[in-house]
mmCIF file of C-alpha atoms and ligand atoms in Angstrom:
data_model
loop_
_atom_site.group_PDB
_atom_site.id
_atom_site.type_symbol
_atom_site.label_atom_id
_atom_site.label_comp_id
_atom_site.label_asym_id
_atom_site.label_seq_id
_atom_site.Cartn_x
_atom_site.Cartn_y
_atom_site.Cartn_z
ATOM 1 C CA MET A 12 51.757 133.328 132.558
ATOM 2 C CA SER A 13 48.403 132.657 132.334
ATOM 3 C CA PHE A 14 46.505 129.435 130.713
ATOM 4 C CA GLU A 15 43.299 129.048 129.817
ATOM 5 C CA ILE A 16 42.378 125.135 129.555
ATOM 6 C CA VAL A 17 38.779 124.312 128.355
ATOM 7 C CA THR A 18 37.546 121.054 128.155
ATOM 8 C CA VAL A 19 35.754 119.625 125.248
ATOM 9 C CA PRO A 20 33.276 116.610 125.498
ATOM 10 C CA CYS A 21 33.211 115.006 122.141
ATOM 11 C CA LEU A 22 31.588 111.459 120.293
ATOM 12 C CA SER A 23 30.430 109.638 123.398
ATOM 13 C CA ASP A 24 32.662 109.691 125.697
ATOM 14 C CA ASN A 25 35.727 111.245 124.786
ATOM 15 C CA TYR A 26 37.401 114.380 125.751
ATOM 16 C CA ALA A 27 39.683 117.228 123.670
ATOM 17 C CA TYR A 28 41.256 119.984 125.389
ATOM 18 C CA LEU A 29 41.796 123.361 124.231
ATOM 19 C CA ILE A 30 45.123 125.141 125.799
ATOM 20 C CA HIS A 31 44.974 129.137 125.187
ATOM 21 C CA THR A 32 47.752 130.977 126.213
ATOM 22 C CA GLN A 33 48.912 134.628 125.162
ATOM 23 C CA GLY A 34 46.467 134.871 121.912
ATOM 24 C CA LYS A 35 47.429 131.168 120.921
ATOM 25 C CA THR A 36 45.425 128.146 120.689
ATOM 26 C CA ALA A 37 46.164 124.405 120.798
ATOM 27 C CA LEU A 38 44.000 121.629 120.753
ATOM 28 C CA VAL A 39 45.373 117.911 122.766
ATOM 29 C CA ASP A 40 43.161 114.979 120.353
ATOM 30 C CA ALA A 41 40.862 115.701 117.595
ATOM 31 C CA PRO A 42 37.650 113.224 117.754
ATOM 32 C CA GLU A 43 35.500 115.375 115.730
ATOM 33 C CA ALA A 44 35.953 118.587 114.272
ATOM 34 C CA ALA A 45 32.069 120.258 115.430
ATOM 35 C CA PRO A 46 32.281 120.432 119.158
ATOM 36 C CA ILE A 47 35.860 121.540 118.666
ATOM 37 C CA ALA A 48 34.723 124.137 115.992
ATOM 38 C CA ALA A 49 31.868 125.390 118.189
ATOM 39 C CA GLU A 50 33.545 126.083 121.876
ATOM 40 C CA LEU A 51 36.451 127.997 119.501
ATOM 41 C CA SER A 52 33.644 130.360 117.991
ATOM 42 C CA ALA A 53 32.257 130.803 120.683
ATOM 43 C CA ARG A 54 35.610 132.072 122.817
ATOM 44 C CA GLY A 55 36.474 133.492 119.538
ATOM 45 C CA TRP A 56 39.790 131.785 119.377
ATOM 46 C CA THR A 57 41.386 130.559 116.206
ATOM 47 C CA LEU A 58 43.174 127.210 116.526
ATOM 48 C CA ASP A 59 46.934 127.529 115.724
ATOM 49 C CA GLU A 60 47.824 123.883 116.805
ATOM 50 C CA ILE A 61 46.796 120.140 117.047
ATOM 51 C CA TRP A 62 48.961 117.754 118.947
ATOM 52 C CA VAL A 63 47.688 113.939 118.652
ATOM 53 C CA THR A 64 48.270 111.831 120.795
ATOM 54 C CA HIS A 65 48.044 108.956 119.060
ATOM 55 C CA HIS A 66 47.157 106.691 115.872
ATOM 56 C CA HIS A 67 43.393 105.463 117.418
ATOM 57 C CA ASN A 68 40.446 106.972 115.391
ATOM 58 C CA ASP A 69 38.452 108.857 118.475
ATOM 59 C CA HIS A 70 41.568 111.068 118.600
ATOM 60 C CA ILE A 71 42.755 112.121 115.156
ATOM 61 C CA GLY A 72 38.482 111.732 113.471
ATOM 62 C CA GLY A 73 38.145 115.754 113.633
ATOM 63 C CA ILE A 74 41.607 116.508 112.207
ATOM 64 C CA ALA A 75 41.162 116.981 108.448
ATOM 65 C CA ALA A 76 38.076 118.780 109.082
ATOM 66 C CA LEU A 77 39.420 121.090 111.256
ATOM 67 C CA LYS A 78 43.137 121.293 109.536
ATOM 68 C CA GLU A 79 40.551 122.411 106.614
ATOM 69 C CA MET A 80 38.733 125.440 108.538
ATOM 70 C CA PHE A 81 41.865 126.754 110.420
ATOM 71 C CA ASN A 82 45.038 125.102 109.228
ATOM 72 C CA PRO A 83 46.666 124.549 112.064
ATOM 73 C CA MET A 84 50.084 122.767 111.987
ATOM 74 C CA VAL A 85 49.705 119.170 113.847
ATOM 75 C CA ARG A 86 52.412 117.758 115.987
ATOM 76 C CA GLY A 87 52.893 114.130 116.826
ATOM 77 C CA ALA A 88 55.138 111.432 117.251
ATOM 78 C CA ALA A 89 58.070 110.655 115.539
ATOM 79 C CA ALA A 90 57.673 107.255 116.118
ATOM 80 C CA ASP A 91 54.303 106.889 114.457
ATOM 81 C CA ALA A 92 54.271 109.559 112.052
ATOM 82 C CA LYS A 93 53.248 106.713 109.616
ATOM 83 C CA ARG A 94 49.820 105.729 110.918
ATOM 84 C CA LEU A 95 49.022 109.423 111.733
ATOM 85 C CA PRO A 96 47.363 112.460 109.742
ATOM 86 C CA LYS A 97 50.220 114.261 108.022
ATOM 87 C CA LEU A 98 52.400 115.834 110.519
ATOM 88 C CA ASP A 99 53.854 119.458 110.270
ATOM 89 C CA ALA A 100 56.413 118.472 113.431
ATOM 90 C CA ALA A 101 57.133 115.063 114.734
ATOM 91 C CA HIS A 102 58.842 114.805 118.175
ATOM 92 C CA GLY A 103 60.621 112.037 120.412
ATOM 93 C CA ASP A 104 60.387 111.264 123.551
ATOM 94 C CA GLY A 105 61.992 113.223 125.988
ATOM 95 C CA GLU A 106 62.384 115.961 123.200
ATOM 96 C CA SER A 107 60.309 119.677 124.180
ATOM 97 C CA PHE A 108 59.080 122.466 121.396
ATOM 98 C CA ASP A 109 57.819 125.854 121.734
ATOM 99 C CA PHE A 110 54.289 126.515 122.176
ATOM 100 C CA SER A 111 53.460 130.749 122.222
ATOM 101 C CA GLY A 112 57.031 130.667 124.871
ATOM 102 C CA VAL A 113 55.911 128.005 126.396
ATOM 103 C CA PRO A 114 58.483 124.937 126.778
ATOM 104 C CA VAL A 115 56.178 122.062 126.180
ATOM 105 C CA GLN A 116 57.561 118.569 127.067
ATOM 106 C CA VAL A 117 56.894 115.565 125.216
ATOM 107 C CA LEU A 118 57.014 111.692 126.762
ATOM 108 C CA ASP A 119 56.904 108.703 124.944
ATOM 109 C CA VAL A 120 54.072 107.008 127.170
ATOM 110 C CA SER A 121 53.833 103.277 124.867
ATOM 111 C CA GLY A 122 51.665 100.244 125.486
ATOM 112 C CA HIS A 123 48.255 101.268 124.678
ATOM 113 C CA THR A 124 49.765 101.758 121.836
ATOM 114 C CA LEU A 125 52.947 102.078 120.310
ATOM 115 C CA GLY A 126 54.060 105.690 119.916
ATOM 116 C CA HIS A 127 51.368 107.296 122.403
ATOM 117 C CA ILE A 128 53.266 110.240 123.324
ATOM 118 C CA ALA A 129 52.099 112.715 126.425
ATOM 119 C CA PHE A 130 52.154 116.719 126.296
ATOM 120 C CA TYR A 131 53.873 118.178 129.752
ATOM 121 C CA LEU A 132 53.496 121.622 130.369
ATOM 122 C CA ALA A 133 55.008 122.573 133.802
ATOM 123 C CA ASP A 134 54.217 125.977 133.803
ATOM 124 C CA ALA A 135 50.934 125.162 133.524
ATOM 125 C CA GLN A 136 50.588 122.359 135.838
ATOM 126 C CA ALA A 137 49.276 119.981 133.073
ATOM 127 C CA VAL A 138 50.160 116.384 131.497
ATOM 128 C CA PHE A 139 47.965 115.007 128.635
ATOM 129 C CA THR A 140 47.477 112.042 128.737
ATOM 130 C CA ALA A 141 45.004 110.790 126.564
ATOM 131 C CA ASP A 142 44.585 106.740 127.016
ATOM 132 C CA SER A 143 47.626 106.116 129.119
ATOM 133 C CA LEU A 144 47.399 107.351 132.875
ATOM 134 C CA MET A 145 43.493 107.636 133.017
ATOM 135 C CA ALA A 146 41.363 109.171 135.640
ATOM 136 C CA PHE A 147 40.938 106.279 138.462
ATOM 137 C CA GLY A 148 42.483 103.984 135.498
ATOM 138 C CA CYS A 149 44.384 103.561 132.439
ATOM 139 C CA GLY A 150 44.260 102.829 128.585
ATOM 140 C CA ARG A 151 44.513 99.100 127.513
ATOM 141 C CA VAL A 152 47.488 97.770 126.558
ATOM 142 C CA PHE A 153 47.066 96.878 122.606
ATOM 143 C CA GLU A 154 50.175 96.886 121.458
ATOM 144 C CA GLY A 155 52.665 97.372 123.692
ATOM 145 C CA THR A 156 54.114 94.987 126.757
ATOM 146 C CA MET A 157 52.265 95.362 130.382
ATOM 147 C CA GLU A 158 56.337 96.438 131.377
ATOM 148 C CA GLN A 159 56.572 99.167 128.859
ATOM 149 C CA MET A 160 52.655 100.368 129.815
ATOM 150 C CA TRP A 161 54.237 100.718 133.197
ATOM 151 C CA THR A 162 57.518 102.214 132.442
ATOM 152 C CA SER A 163 54.879 104.815 130.915
ATOM 153 C CA LEU A 164 52.598 104.823 134.064
ATOM 154 C CA ARG A 165 55.680 105.612 136.018
ATOM 155 C CA LYS A 166 57.055 108.413 133.945
ATOM 156 C CA ILE A 167 53.718 110.402 134.575
ATOM 157 C CA ALA A 168 53.697 109.416 138.338
ATOM 158 C CA ALA A 169 57.333 110.999 138.629
ATOM 159 C CA LEU A 170 56.439 114.491 137.549
ATOM 160 C CA PRO A 171 54.984 116.783 140.416
ATOM 161 C CA GLY A 172 52.179 116.286 142.922
ATOM 162 C CA ASP A 173 50.319 119.553 141.867
ATOM 163 C CA THR A 174 50.270 118.473 138.541
ATOM 164 C CA MET A 175 46.512 118.117 136.832
ATOM 165 C CA VAL A 176 46.367 114.820 134.834
ATOM 166 C CA TYR A 177 44.058 115.789 131.271
ATOM 167 C CA SER A 178 42.767 112.218 129.945
ATOM 168 C CA GLY A 179 41.235 111.040 127.070
ATOM 169 C CA HIS A 180 37.697 109.733 128.310
ATOM 170 C CA GLU A 181 35.213 109.504 130.887
ATOM 171 C CA TYR A 182 35.720 106.056 131.885
ATOM 172 C CA THR A 183 36.204 107.166 135.622
ATOM 173 C CA LEU A 184 33.449 105.708 137.419
ATOM 174 C CA ASN A 185 34.005 102.122 135.817
ATOM 175 C CA ASN A 186 37.772 102.587 136.900
ATOM 176 C CA ALA A 187 36.538 103.741 140.423
ATOM 177 C CA LYS A 188 34.216 100.872 141.125
ATOM 178 C CA PHE A 189 37.217 98.613 139.134
ATOM 179 C CA ALA A 190 39.509 100.572 142.086
ATOM 180 C CA LYS A 191 37.965 99.531 144.815
ATOM 181 C CA THR A 192 38.264 95.442 144.017
ATOM 182 C CA ILE A 193 41.672 96.131 144.550
ATOM 183 C CA GLU A 194 42.036 98.001 147.805
ATOM 184 C CA PRO A 195 38.491 97.821 149.565
ATOM 185 C CA GLU A 196 40.322 99.366 152.738
ATOM 186 C CA ASN A 197 41.699 102.466 151.036
ATOM 187 C CA ALA A 198 39.694 105.032 152.627
ATOM 188 C CA ASP A 199 41.501 107.897 150.102
ATOM 189 C CA LEU A 200 39.633 105.576 147.026
ATOM 190 C CA LEU A 201 36.820 105.196 148.423
ATOM 191 C CA ALA A 202 35.942 109.084 149.493
ATOM 192 C CA ARG A 203 37.428 109.437 145.963
ATOM 193 C CA LEU A 204 34.478 106.892 144.477
ATOM 194 C CA GLU A 205 31.687 109.069 146.120
ATOM 195 C CA LYS A 206 32.580 111.730 144.566
ATOM 196 C CA VAL A 207 33.035 110.610 141.077
ATOM 197 C CA LYS A 208 29.528 108.697 141.890
ATOM 198 C CA GLN A 209 28.376 112.614 142.277
ATOM 199 C CA ALA A 210 29.567 114.330 139.663
ATOM 200 C CA SER A 211 28.690 111.202 137.129
ATOM 201 C CA ALA A 212 25.303 111.664 138.505
ATOM 202 C CA ARG A 213 25.117 115.410 137.983
ATOM 203 C CA SER A 214 26.687 114.364 134.426
ATOM 204 C CA GLU A 215 29.881 116.456 135.345
ATOM 205 C CA PRO A 216 33.064 116.020 133.317
ATOM 206 C CA THR A 217 35.622 114.008 136.228
ATOM 207 C CA VAL A 218 38.742 115.461 134.437
ATOM 208 C CA PRO A 219 41.245 116.439 134.854
ATOM 209 C CA SER A 220 42.212 114.974 138.086
ATOM 210 C CA LEU A 221 45.403 115.954 140.585
ATOM 211 C CA LEU A 222 48.293 113.780 139.987
ATOM 212 C CA ALA A 223 48.359 113.577 143.837
ATOM 213 C CA GLU A 224 45.235 111.914 143.985
ATOM 214 C CA GLU A 225 46.409 109.487 141.520
ATOM 215 C CA LEU A 226 48.966 107.960 143.284
ATOM 216 C CA GLU A 227 46.712 107.874 146.473
ATOM 217 C CA THR A 228 43.775 105.923 144.726
ATOM 218 C CA ASN A 229 44.414 104.885 140.972
ATOM 219 C CA PRO A 230 45.364 101.012 141.386
ATOM 220 C CA PHE A 231 47.876 100.984 138.479
ATOM 221 C CA LEU A 232 49.779 103.229 139.884
ATOM 222 C CA ARG A 233 49.577 101.203 143.032
ATOM 223 C CA ALA A 234 51.203 97.966 141.837
ATOM 224 C CA GLY A 235 54.543 98.581 143.337
ATOM 225 C CA LEU A 236 52.928 99.341 146.644
ATOM 226 C CA SER A 237 53.766 95.930 149.495
ATOM 227 C CA GLN A 238 49.828 96.582 150.704
ATOM 228 C CA VAL A 239 48.359 96.131 147.010
ATOM 229 C CA LYS A 240 50.949 93.450 146.382
ATOM 230 C CA SER A 241 49.392 91.310 149.772
ATOM 231 C CA ALA A 242 46.208 92.210 148.808
ATOM 232 C CA LEU A 243 46.692 90.596 145.462
ATOM 233 C CA ASN A 244 48.454 87.314 147.360
ATOM 234 C CA MET A 245 51.694 88.824 145.525
ATOM 235 C CA ASN A 246 54.266 89.356 147.860
ATOM 236 C CA GLY A 247 57.373 89.475 146.445
ATOM 237 C CA ALA A 248 56.625 89.521 142.631
ATOM 238 C CA GLY A 249 57.536 92.306 140.743
ATOM 239 C CA ASP A 250 55.816 95.224 140.257
ATOM 240 C CA ALA A 251 55.275 95.162 136.318
ATOM 241 C CA GLU A 252 54.259 91.861 136.781
ATOM 242 C CA VAL A 253 51.549 93.176 139.615
ATOM 243 C CA PHE A 254 50.697 95.969 137.310
ATOM 244 C CA ALA A 255 50.148 93.679 134.514
ATOM 245 C CA GLU A 256 47.701 91.274 136.698
ATOM 246 C CA ILE A 257 45.685 93.922 137.713
ATOM 247 C CA ARG A 258 45.511 95.498 134.120
ATOM 248 C CA ARG A 259 44.337 91.681 133.091
ATOM 249 C CA ARG A 260 41.578 92.178 136.042
ATOM 250 C CA LYS A 261 39.984 95.466 134.731
ATOM 251 C CA ASP A 262 39.679 93.885 131.589
ATOM 252 C CA SER A 263 37.319 91.309 132.693
ATOM 253 C CA PHE A 264 35.440 93.624 135.186
HETATM 254 ZN ZN1 ZN O 317 43.101 105.139 122.192
HETATM 255 FE FE1 FE O 318 40.867 106.635 122.974
#
């Protein structure tokens, strides 16, 4: 089974993704319609489905216009249906749906918002995480608790290491600079920082990223490690507590 996954830059730093397999096309998030419609027409694709990760306008702002152009079905979280544009299918945590013969699993990854979901396609080795797990970082915790966000990130971290992580924004360079303040001696992290600097200098997207690399370098996934706890003088603290400290530091970085 073959997949084409196309990254579509939108607004100032958002990413939408087109997933094309066996003649059908789905879109993950719709920050704005124009660049997505342009990409579809350049490839001669129509739009069959839109999958919404969360209610923020920079992820749903283009849905109404795309609905008018292509009449796709819209899928999103049952838990947040009242804040999302009208859903044709509402999904709960752990539920799977079929897309063009491919199983897609819905994961609740609340924290950034309540009812934020991710879409996992094991067959494509791809997870679409928007503002939960991000390249070298994670989204701000606006609506959920720190504990909840930590649980959500661990859920994504438990997927196979060869999974590619398709996140919602180009925040990677800033995330990388912050990561260095947490683990200045982490050689994998420093090497990745250099790669990210080069990609940013060429204005190239730094997404998707490999989950295995996130596990080695992303401080928000590493809050449970003893070397991270001791670097923060938090030996003996709970993992979620350490995550919360890292998140608070990033908020004011
Ligand atoms: Zn958001
Ligand atoms: Fe966002």
